[in-house]
Amino acid sequence: MAIERTFSMIKPDATKRNLTGAITKVFEENGLRVVASKRVWMSQKQAETFYAVHKERPFFGELVEFMCSAPTVVQVLEGENAIAKNREVMGATNPAEAAEGTIRKMFAESIGENSVHGSDAAETAAEEIAFWFGGNEIVG
Ligand code: DAT
Ligand code: MG
């Protein structure tokens, strides 16, 4: 297995409920190391650009509005198989379908307000990390 980096966001529903530490602890307990982290209150433009892949979906407006509604914590996580590992630790998009012990099962409020984002592949991980971080902000 290779050491990888992936991009993660702790979403507004979670920052509002003061869950940044609790969620980060789950990453760390699962072998994911936080090598970059900052709190951002994203603009509508940033949210629309970041989620552009979903722009034709019926929930796009709701998604953008939610992501701009409160601060988010953007992070780079590093570890063995970090991209797949993070997706596993996050759980299914819909918390009603998420496995026991996953972040979304424990913390998410709904399919839209689901506490975390994680990159889904190596290519998107690289793009998403570069969207939010300059190289000198990542300290492994
Ligand atoms: P994931 O975040 O698990 O990668 P995704 O990429 O399919 O899921 O969707 C991105 C986000 O969009 C998701 O975290 C929450 C929102 N979303 C997805 N499907 C939705 C739906 N049916 N209704 C409302 N929001 C939805
Ligand atoms: Mg996705």
PDB file of N, CA and C in Angstrom, residues 46-132:
ATOM      1  N   GLN A  46     -16.543  30.298  -4.498  1.00  0.00           N
ATOM      2  CA  GLN A  46     -15.683  29.153  -4.152  1.00  0.00           C
ATOM      3  C   GLN A  46     -16.499  27.858  -4.080  1.00  0.00           C
ATOM      4  N   ALA A  47     -17.679  27.935  -3.449  1.00  0.00           N
ATOM      5  CA  ALA A  47     -18.520  26.735  -3.316  1.00  0.00           C
ATOM      6  C   ALA A  47     -18.976  26.256  -4.693  1.00  0.00           C
ATOM      7  N   GLU A  48     -19.384  27.185  -5.563  1.00  0.00           N
ATOM      8  CA  GLU A  48     -19.850  26.813  -6.914  1.00  0.00           C
ATOM      9  C   GLU A  48     -18.716  26.192  -7.728  1.00  0.00           C
ATOM     10  N   THR A  49     -17.507  26.729  -7.576  1.00  0.00           N
ATOM     11  CA  THR A  49     -16.366  26.209  -8.337  1.00  0.00           C
ATOM     12  C   THR A  49     -15.954  24.842  -7.801  1.00  0.00           C
ATOM     13  N   PHE A  50     -15.868  24.745  -6.472  1.00  0.00           N
ATOM     14  CA  PHE A  50     -15.439  23.480  -5.854  1.00  0.00           C
ATOM     15  C   PHE A  50     -16.392  22.340  -6.215  1.00  0.00           C
ATOM     16  N   TYR A  51     -17.697  22.618  -6.210  1.00  0.00           N
ATOM     17  CA  TYR A  51     -18.706  21.583  -6.468  1.00  0.00           C
ATOM     18  C   TYR A  51     -19.239  21.638  -7.912  1.00  0.00           C
ATOM     19  N   ALA A  52     -18.486  22.227  -8.828  1.00  0.00           N
ATOM     20  CA  ALA A  52     -18.951  22.407 -10.220  1.00  0.00           C
ATOM     21  C   ALA A  52     -19.409  21.100 -10.866  1.00  0.00           C
ATOM     22  N   VAL A  53     -18.808  19.980 -10.482  1.00  0.00           N
ATOM     23  CA  VAL A  53     -19.186  18.678 -11.041  1.00  0.00           C
ATOM     24  C   VAL A  53     -20.665  18.360 -10.789  1.00  0.00           C
ATOM     25  N   HIS A  54     -21.256  18.986  -9.762  1.00  0.00           N
ATOM     26  CA  HIS A  54     -22.662  18.724  -9.425  1.00  0.00           C
ATOM     27  C   HIS A  54     -23.616  19.809  -9.928  1.00  0.00           C
ATOM     28  N   LYS A  55     -23.128  20.701 -10.820  1.00  0.00           N
ATOM     29  CA  LYS A  55     -23.943  21.892 -11.119  1.00  0.00           C
ATOM     30  C   LYS A  55     -25.278  21.612 -11.793  1.00  0.00           C
ATOM     31  N   GLU A  56     -25.403  20.474 -12.457  1.00  0.00           N
ATOM     32  CA  GLU A  56     -26.688  20.132 -13.087  1.00  0.00           C
ATOM     33  C   GLU A  56     -27.629  19.374 -12.148  1.00  0.00           C
ATOM     34  N   ARG A  57     -27.159  19.016 -10.973  1.00  0.00           N
ATOM     35  CA  ARG A  57     -27.993  18.217 -10.057  1.00  0.00           C
ATOM     36  C   ARG A  57     -29.039  19.109  -9.379  1.00  0.00           C
ATOM     37  N   PRO A  58     -30.209  18.551  -9.059  1.00  0.00           N
ATOM     38  CA  PRO A  58     -31.292  19.374  -8.502  1.00  0.00           C
ATOM     39  C   PRO A  58     -30.947  19.995  -7.147  1.00  0.00           C
ATOM     40  N   PHE A  59     -30.000  19.391  -6.422  1.00  0.00           N
ATOM     41  CA  PHE A  59     -29.665  19.892  -5.086  1.00  0.00           C
ATOM     42  C   PHE A  59     -28.522  20.916  -5.092  1.00  0.00           C
ATOM     43  N   PHE A  60     -28.053  21.323  -6.289  1.00  0.00           N
ATOM     44  CA  PHE A  60     -26.848  22.160  -6.359  1.00  0.00           C
ATOM     45  C   PHE A  60     -26.997  23.485  -5.580  1.00  0.00           C
ATOM     46  N   GLY A  61     -28.130  24.168  -5.776  1.00  0.00           N
ATOM     47  CA  GLY A  61     -28.338  25.457  -5.104  1.00  0.00           C
ATOM     48  C   GLY A  61     -28.328  25.320  -3.593  1.00  0.00           C
ATOM     49  N   GLU A  62     -28.995  24.290  -3.138  1.00  0.00           N
ATOM     50  CA  GLU A  62     -29.065  23.975  -1.701  1.00  0.00           C
ATOM     51  C   GLU A  62     -27.659  23.657  -1.145  1.00  0.00           C
ATOM     52  N   LEU A  63     -26.900  22.896  -1.927  1.00  0.00           N
ATOM     53  CA  LEU A  63     -25.543  22.499  -1.522  1.00  0.00           C
ATOM     54  C   LEU A  63     -24.653  23.735  -1.376  1.00  0.00           C
ATOM     55  N   VAL A  64     -24.685  24.623  -2.365  1.00  0.00           N
ATOM     56  CA  VAL A  64     -23.852  25.830  -2.328  1.00  0.00           C
ATOM     57  C   VAL A  64     -24.262  26.715  -1.147  1.00  0.00           C
ATOM     58  N   GLU A  65     -25.561  26.884  -0.970  1.00  0.00           N
ATOM     59  CA  GLU A  65     -26.051  27.726   0.135  1.00  0.00           C
ATOM     60  C   GLU A  65     -25.592  27.150   1.488  1.00  0.00           C
ATOM     61  N   PHE A  66     -25.706  25.850   1.641  1.00  0.00           N
ATOM     62  CA  PHE A  66     -25.278  25.196   2.885  1.00  0.00           C
ATOM     63  C   PHE A  66     -23.781  25.387   3.123  1.00  0.00           C
ATOM     64  N   MET A  67     -22.974  25.192   2.092  1.00  0.00           N
ATOM     65  CA  MET A  67     -21.516  25.261   2.277  1.00  0.00           C
ATOM     66  C   MET A  67     -21.039  26.668   2.636  1.00  0.00           C
ATOM     67  N   CYS A  68     -21.882  27.676   2.312  1.00  0.00           N
ATOM     68  CA  CYS A  68     -21.527  29.075   2.629  1.00  0.00           C
ATOM     69  C   CYS A  68     -22.202  29.552   3.913  1.00  0.00           C
ATOM     70  N   SER A  69     -22.905  28.688   4.613  1.00  0.00           N
ATOM     71  CA  SER A  69     -23.748  29.126   5.728  1.00  0.00           C
ATOM     72  C   SER A  69     -22.992  29.282   7.038  1.00  0.00           C
ATOM     73  N   ALA A  70     -21.797  28.778   7.125  1.00  0.00           N
ATOM     74  CA  ALA A  70     -20.997  28.815   8.366  1.00  0.00           C
ATOM     75  C   ALA A  70     -19.579  28.361   7.987  1.00  0.00           C
ATOM     76  N   PRO A  71     -18.624  28.481   8.896  1.00  0.00           N
ATOM     77  CA  PRO A  71     -17.257  28.063   8.551  1.00  0.00           C
ATOM     78  C   PRO A  71     -17.125  26.569   8.280  1.00  0.00           C
ATOM     79  N   THR A  72     -16.082  26.281   7.515  1.00  0.00           N
ATOM     80  CA  THR A  72     -15.697  24.916   7.153  1.00  0.00           C
ATOM     81  C   THR A  72     -14.229  24.748   7.553  1.00  0.00           C
ATOM     82  N   VAL A  73     -13.817  23.538   7.889  1.00  0.00           N
ATOM     83  CA  VAL A  73     -12.391  23.276   8.115  1.00  0.00           C
ATOM     84  C   VAL A  73     -11.892  22.422   6.963  1.00  0.00           C
ATOM     85  N   VAL A  74     -10.950  22.983   6.185  1.00  0.00           N
ATOM     86  CA  VAL A  74     -10.369  22.234   5.061  1.00  0.00           C
ATOM     87  C   VAL A  74      -9.057  21.610   5.541  1.00  0.00           C
ATOM     88  N   GLN A  75      -8.841  20.350   5.147  1.00  0.00           N
ATOM     89  CA  GLN A  75      -7.680  19.614   5.648  1.00  0.00           C
ATOM     90  C   GLN A  75      -7.060  18.755   4.543  1.00  0.00           C
ATOM     91  N   VAL A  76      -5.776  18.497   4.699  1.00  0.00           N
ATOM     92  CA  VAL A  76      -5.130  17.445   3.917  1.00  0.00           C
ATOM     93  C   VAL A  76      -4.799  16.314   4.891  1.00  0.00           C
ATOM     94  N   LEU A  77      -5.246  15.114   4.552  1.00  0.00           N
ATOM     95  CA  LEU A  77      -4.991  13.928   5.374  1.00  0.00           C
ATOM     96  C   LEU A  77      -4.009  13.027   4.649  1.00  0.00           C
ATOM     97  N   GLU A  78      -3.051  12.488   5.399  1.00  0.00           N
ATOM     98  CA  GLU A  78      -2.018  11.630   4.816  1.00  0.00           C
ATOM     99  C   GLU A  78      -2.007  10.284   5.523  1.00  0.00           C
ATOM    100  N   GLY A  79      -1.801   9.236   4.761  1.00  0.00           N
ATOM    101  CA  GLY A  79      -1.686   7.910   5.366  1.00  0.00           C
ATOM    102  C   GLY A  79      -1.711   6.838   4.304  1.00  0.00           C
ATOM    103  N   GLU A  80      -1.576   5.584   4.751  1.00  0.00           N
ATOM    104  CA  GLU A  80      -1.642   4.460   3.813  1.00  0.00           C
ATOM    105  C   GLU A  80      -3.020   4.418   3.194  1.00  0.00           C
ATOM    106  N   ASN A  81      -3.090   4.385   1.878  1.00  0.00           N
ATOM    107  CA  ASN A  81      -4.380   4.293   1.177  1.00  0.00           C
ATOM    108  C   ASN A  81      -5.348   5.382   1.623  1.00  0.00           C
ATOM    109  N   ALA A  82      -4.849   6.586   1.827  1.00  0.00           N
ATOM    110  CA  ALA A  82      -5.628   7.634   2.507  1.00  0.00           C
ATOM    111  C   ALA A  82      -6.950   7.948   1.805  1.00  0.00           C
ATOM    112  N   ILE A  83      -6.989   7.871   0.475  1.00  0.00           N
ATOM    113  CA  ILE A  83      -8.206   8.268  -0.251  1.00  0.00           C
ATOM    114  C   ILE A  83      -9.339   7.294   0.062  1.00  0.00           C
ATOM    115  N   ALA A  84      -9.086   6.008  -0.104  1.00  0.00           N
ATOM    116  CA  ALA A  84     -10.121   5.000   0.183  1.00  0.00           C
ATOM    117  C   ALA A  84     -10.397   4.903   1.678  1.00  0.00           C
ATOM    118  N   LYS A  85      -9.354   4.996   2.485  1.00  0.00           N
ATOM    119  CA  LYS A  85      -9.516   4.910   3.937  1.00  0.00           C
ATOM    120  C   LYS A  85     -10.433   6.022   4.439  1.00  0.00           C
ATOM    121  N   ASN A  86     -10.214   7.248   3.922  1.00  0.00           N
ATOM    122  CA  ASN A  86     -11.056   8.371   4.363  1.00  0.00           C
ATOM    123  C   ASN A  86     -12.504   8.153   3.943  1.00  0.00           C
ATOM    124  N   ARG A  87     -12.736   7.677   2.709  1.00  0.00           N
ATOM    125  CA  ARG A  87     -14.112   7.409   2.263  1.00  0.00           C
ATOM    126  C   ARG A  87     -14.779   6.371   3.168  1.00  0.00           C
ATOM    127  N   GLU A  88     -13.992   5.367   3.597  1.00  0.00           N
ATOM    128  CA  GLU A  88     -14.527   4.319   4.474  1.00  0.00           C
ATOM    129  C   GLU A  88     -14.893   4.890   5.855  1.00  0.00           C
ATOM    130  N   VAL A  89     -14.015   5.722   6.382  1.00  0.00           N
ATOM    131  CA  VAL A  89     -14.224   6.305   7.711  1.00  0.00           C
ATOM    132  C   VAL A  89     -15.386   7.308   7.686  1.00  0.00           C
ATOM    133  N   MET A  90     -15.580   8.003   6.540  1.00  0.00           N
ATOM    134  CA  MET A  90     -16.694   8.954   6.406  1.00  0.00           C
ATOM    135  C   MET A  90     -18.042   8.249   6.410  1.00  0.00           C
ATOM    136  N   GLY A  91     -18.164   7.125   5.707  1.00  0.00           N
ATOM    137  CA  GLY A  91     -19.437   6.428   5.552  1.00  0.00           C
ATOM    138  C   GLY A  91     -20.213   6.946   4.357  1.00  0.00           C
ATOM    139  N   ALA A  92     -21.358   6.309   4.097  1.00  0.00           N
ATOM    140  CA  ALA A  92     -22.175   6.635   2.919  1.00  0.00           C
ATOM    141  C   ALA A  92     -22.669   8.077   2.973  1.00  0.00           C
ATOM    142  N   THR A  93     -22.897   8.652   1.769  1.00  0.00           N
ATOM    143  CA  THR A  93     -23.367  10.045   1.645  1.00  0.00           C
ATOM    144  C   THR A  93     -24.607  10.284   2.512  1.00  0.00           C
ATOM    145  N   ASN A  94     -25.553   9.346   2.453  1.00  0.00           N
ATOM    146  CA  ASN A  94     -26.783   9.444   3.243  1.00  0.00           C
ATOM    147  C   ASN A  94     -26.551   8.788   4.608  1.00  0.00           C
ATOM    148  N   PRO A  95     -26.610   9.560   5.696  1.00  0.00           N
ATOM    149  CA  PRO A  95     -26.312   8.967   7.007  1.00  0.00           C
ATOM    150  C   PRO A  95     -27.224   7.795   7.359  1.00  0.00           C
ATOM    151  N   ALA A  96     -28.432   7.770   6.768  1.00  0.00           N
ATOM    152  CA  ALA A  96     -29.348   6.645   7.028  1.00  0.00           C
ATOM    153  C   ALA A  96     -28.782   5.338   6.483  1.00  0.00           C
ATOM    154  N   GLU A  97     -27.859   5.448   5.523  1.00  0.00           N
ATOM    155  CA  GLU A  97     -27.254   4.252   4.912  1.00  0.00           C
ATOM    156  C   GLU A  97     -25.814   4.015   5.385  1.00  0.00           C
ATOM    157  N   ALA A  98     -25.311   4.888   6.245  1.00  0.00           N
ATOM    158  CA  ALA A  98     -23.897   4.800   6.653  1.00  0.00           C
ATOM    159  C   ALA A  98     -23.710   3.704   7.700  1.00  0.00           C
ATOM    160  N   ALA A  99     -22.547   3.035   7.626  1.00  0.00           N
ATOM    161  CA  ALA A  99     -22.248   1.933   8.554  1.00  0.00           C
ATOM    162  C   ALA A  99     -21.984   2.462   9.965  1.00  0.00           C
ATOM    163  N   GLU A 100     -22.247   1.614  10.950  1.00  0.00           N
ATOM    164  CA  GLU A 100     -21.948   1.928  12.350  1.00  0.00           C
ATOM    165  C   GLU A 100     -20.484   2.337  12.491  1.00  0.00           C
ATOM    166  N   GLY A 101     -20.231   3.325  13.304  1.00  0.00           N
ATOM    167  CA  GLY A 101     -18.862   3.737  13.585  1.00  0.00           C
ATOM    168  C   GLY A 101     -18.308   4.752  12.605  1.00  0.00           C
ATOM    169  N   THR A 102     -19.012   4.987  11.498  1.00  0.00           N
ATOM    170  CA  THR A 102     -18.525   5.977  10.540  1.00  0.00           C
ATOM    171  C   THR A 102     -18.910   7.389  11.006  1.00  0.00           C
ATOM    172  N   ILE A 103     -18.180   8.372  10.486  1.00  0.00           N
ATOM    173  CA  ILE A 103     -18.424   9.770  10.886  1.00  0.00           C
ATOM    174  C   ILE A 103     -19.849  10.178  10.549  1.00  0.00           C
ATOM    175  N   ARG A 104     -20.315   9.828   9.341  1.00  0.00           N
ATOM    176  CA  ARG A 104     -21.663  10.258   8.951  1.00  0.00           C
ATOM    177  C   ARG A 104     -22.736   9.550   9.781  1.00  0.00           C
ATOM    178  N   LYS A 105     -22.512   8.296  10.139  1.00  0.00           N
ATOM    179  CA  LYS A 105     -23.467   7.603  11.002  1.00  0.00           C
ATOM    180  C   LYS A 105     -23.528   8.291  12.374  1.00  0.00           C
ATOM    181  N   MET A 106     -22.351   8.666  12.882  1.00  0.00           N
ATOM    182  CA  MET A 106     -22.297   9.240  14.234  1.00  0.00           C
ATOM    183  C   MET A 106     -22.779  10.686  14.275  1.00  0.00           C
ATOM    184  N   PHE A 107     -22.470  11.461  13.222  1.00  0.00           N
ATOM    185  CA  PHE A 107     -22.633  12.910  13.341  1.00  0.00           C
ATOM    186  C   PHE A 107     -23.544  13.571  12.304  1.00  0.00           C
ATOM    187  N   ALA A 108     -23.730  12.978  11.127  1.00  0.00           N
ATOM    188  CA  ALA A 108     -24.436  13.702  10.057  1.00  0.00           C
ATOM    189  C   ALA A 108     -25.912  13.876  10.375  1.00  0.00           C
ATOM    190  N   GLU A 109     -26.465  14.995   9.880  1.00  0.00           N
ATOM    191  CA  GLU A 109     -27.863  15.315  10.174  1.00  0.00           C
ATOM    192  C   GLU A 109     -28.807  14.876   9.048  1.00  0.00           C
ATOM    193  N   SER A 110     -28.310  14.866   7.820  1.00  0.00           N
ATOM    194  CA  SER A 110     -29.143  14.508   6.670  1.00  0.00           C
ATOM    195  C   SER A 110     -28.222  14.249   5.477  1.00  0.00           C
ATOM    196  N   ILE A 111     -28.815  13.845   4.341  1.00  0.00           N
ATOM    197  CA  ILE A 111     -27.989  13.598   3.138  1.00  0.00           C
ATOM    198  C   ILE A 111     -27.271  14.877   2.684  1.00  0.00           C
ATOM    199  N   GLY A 112     -27.877  16.025   2.882  1.00  0.00           N
ATOM    200  CA  GLY A 112     -27.242  17.292   2.486  1.00  0.00           C
ATOM    201  C   GLY A 112     -26.268  17.802   3.543  1.00  0.00           C
ATOM    202  N   GLU A 113     -26.686  17.745   4.791  1.00  0.00           N
ATOM    203  CA  GLU A 113     -25.864  18.261   5.901  1.00  0.00           C
ATOM    204  C   GLU A 113     -25.171  17.068   6.545  1.00  0.00           C
ATOM    205  N   ASN A 114     -24.131  16.596   5.845  1.00  0.00           N
ATOM    206  CA  ASN A 114     -23.561  15.294   6.203  1.00  0.00           C
ATOM    207  C   ASN A 114     -22.129  15.378   6.725  1.00  0.00           C
ATOM    208  N   SER A 115     -21.784  16.519   7.330  1.00  0.00           N
ATOM    209  CA  SER A 115     -20.622  16.690   8.224  1.00  0.00           C
ATOM    210  C   SER A 115     -19.241  16.686   7.585  1.00  0.00           C
ATOM    211  N   VAL A 116     -19.032  15.871   6.546  1.00  0.00           N
ATOM    212  CA  VAL A 116     -17.690  15.790   5.953  1.00  0.00           C
ATOM    213  C   VAL A 116     -17.739  15.626   4.432  1.00  0.00           C
ATOM    214  N   HIS A 117     -16.680  16.108   3.808  1.00  0.00           N
ATOM    215  CA  HIS A 117     -16.394  15.832   2.400  1.00  0.00           C
ATOM    216  C   HIS A 117     -15.058  15.110   2.341  1.00  0.00           C
ATOM    217  N   GLY A 118     -14.913  14.183   1.407  1.00  0.00           N
ATOM    218  CA  GLY A 118     -13.619  13.557   1.164  1.00  0.00           C
ATOM    219  C   GLY A 118     -13.461  13.271  -0.311  1.00  0.00           C
ATOM    220  N   SER A 119     -12.260  13.470  -0.841  1.00  0.00           N
ATOM    221  CA  SER A 119     -12.002  13.217  -2.270  1.00  0.00           C
ATOM    222  C   SER A 119     -12.320  11.758  -2.610  1.00  0.00           C
ATOM    223  N   ASP A 120     -12.769  11.546  -3.869  1.00  0.00           N
ATOM    224  CA  ASP A 120     -13.195  10.205  -4.260  1.00  0.00           C
ATOM    225  C   ASP A 120     -12.186   9.441  -5.121  1.00  0.00           C
ATOM    226  N   ALA A 121     -11.077  10.068  -5.526  1.00  0.00           N
ATOM    227  CA  ALA A 121     -10.083   9.397  -6.381  1.00  0.00           C
ATOM    228  C   ALA A 121      -8.779  10.199  -6.343  1.00  0.00           C
ATOM    229  N   ALA A 122      -7.720   9.591  -6.849  1.00  0.00           N
ATOM    230  CA  ALA A 122      -6.408  10.255  -6.797  1.00  0.00           C
ATOM    231  C   ALA A 122      -6.415  11.592  -7.539  1.00  0.00           C
ATOM    232  N   GLU A 123      -7.077  11.611  -8.706  1.00  0.00           N
ATOM    233  CA  GLU A 123      -7.080  12.829  -9.513  1.00  0.00           C
ATOM    234  C   GLU A 123      -7.838  13.965  -8.817  1.00  0.00           C
ATOM    235  N   THR A 124      -9.014  13.642  -8.262  1.00  0.00           N
ATOM    236  CA  THR A 124      -9.784  14.682  -7.564  1.00  0.00           C
ATOM    237  C   THR A 124      -9.073  15.106  -6.280  1.00  0.00           C
ATOM    238  N   ALA A 125      -8.394  14.183  -5.614  1.00  0.00           N
ATOM    239  CA  ALA A 125      -7.648  14.543  -4.403  1.00  0.00           C
ATOM    240  C   ALA A 125      -6.593  15.600  -4.746  1.00  0.00           C
ATOM    241  N   ALA A 126      -5.840  15.382  -5.806  1.00  0.00           N
ATOM    242  CA  ALA A 126      -4.797  16.337  -6.202  1.00  0.00           C
ATOM    243  C   ALA A 126      -5.408  17.690  -6.565  1.00  0.00           C
ATOM    244  N   GLU A 127      -6.515  17.667  -7.306  1.00  0.00           N
ATOM    245  CA  GLU A 127      -7.173  18.925  -7.707  1.00  0.00           C
ATOM    246  C   GLU A 127      -7.723  19.676  -6.502  1.00  0.00           C
ATOM    247  N   GLU A 128      -8.368  18.947  -5.606  1.00  0.00           N
ATOM    248  CA  GLU A 128      -9.016  19.583  -4.452  1.00  0.00           C
ATOM    249  C   GLU A 128      -7.981  20.128  -3.468  1.00  0.00           C
ATOM    250  N   ILE A 129      -6.879  19.402  -3.276  1.00  0.00           N
ATOM    251  CA  ILE A 129      -5.801  19.908  -2.410  1.00  0.00           C
ATOM    252  C   ILE A 129      -5.263  21.208  -2.999  1.00  0.00           C
ATOM    253  N   ALA A 130      -5.018  21.222  -4.310  1.00  0.00           N
ATOM    254  CA  ALA A 130      -4.456  22.422  -4.962  1.00  0.00           C
ATOM    255  C   ALA A 130      -5.446  23.580  -4.959  1.00  0.00           C
ATOM    256  N   PHE A 131      -6.746  23.288  -4.949  1.00  0.00           N
ATOM    257  CA  PHE A 131      -7.768  24.343  -4.914  1.00  0.00           C
ATOM    258  C   PHE A 131      -7.697  25.117  -3.599  1.00  0.00           C
ATOM    259  N   TRP A 132      -7.424  24.443  -2.496  1.00  0.00           N
ATOM    260  CA  TRP A 132      -7.496  25.075  -1.170  1.00  0.00           C
ATOM    261  C   TRP A 132      -6.149  25.384  -0.543  1.00  0.00           C
TER     262      TRP A 132
END
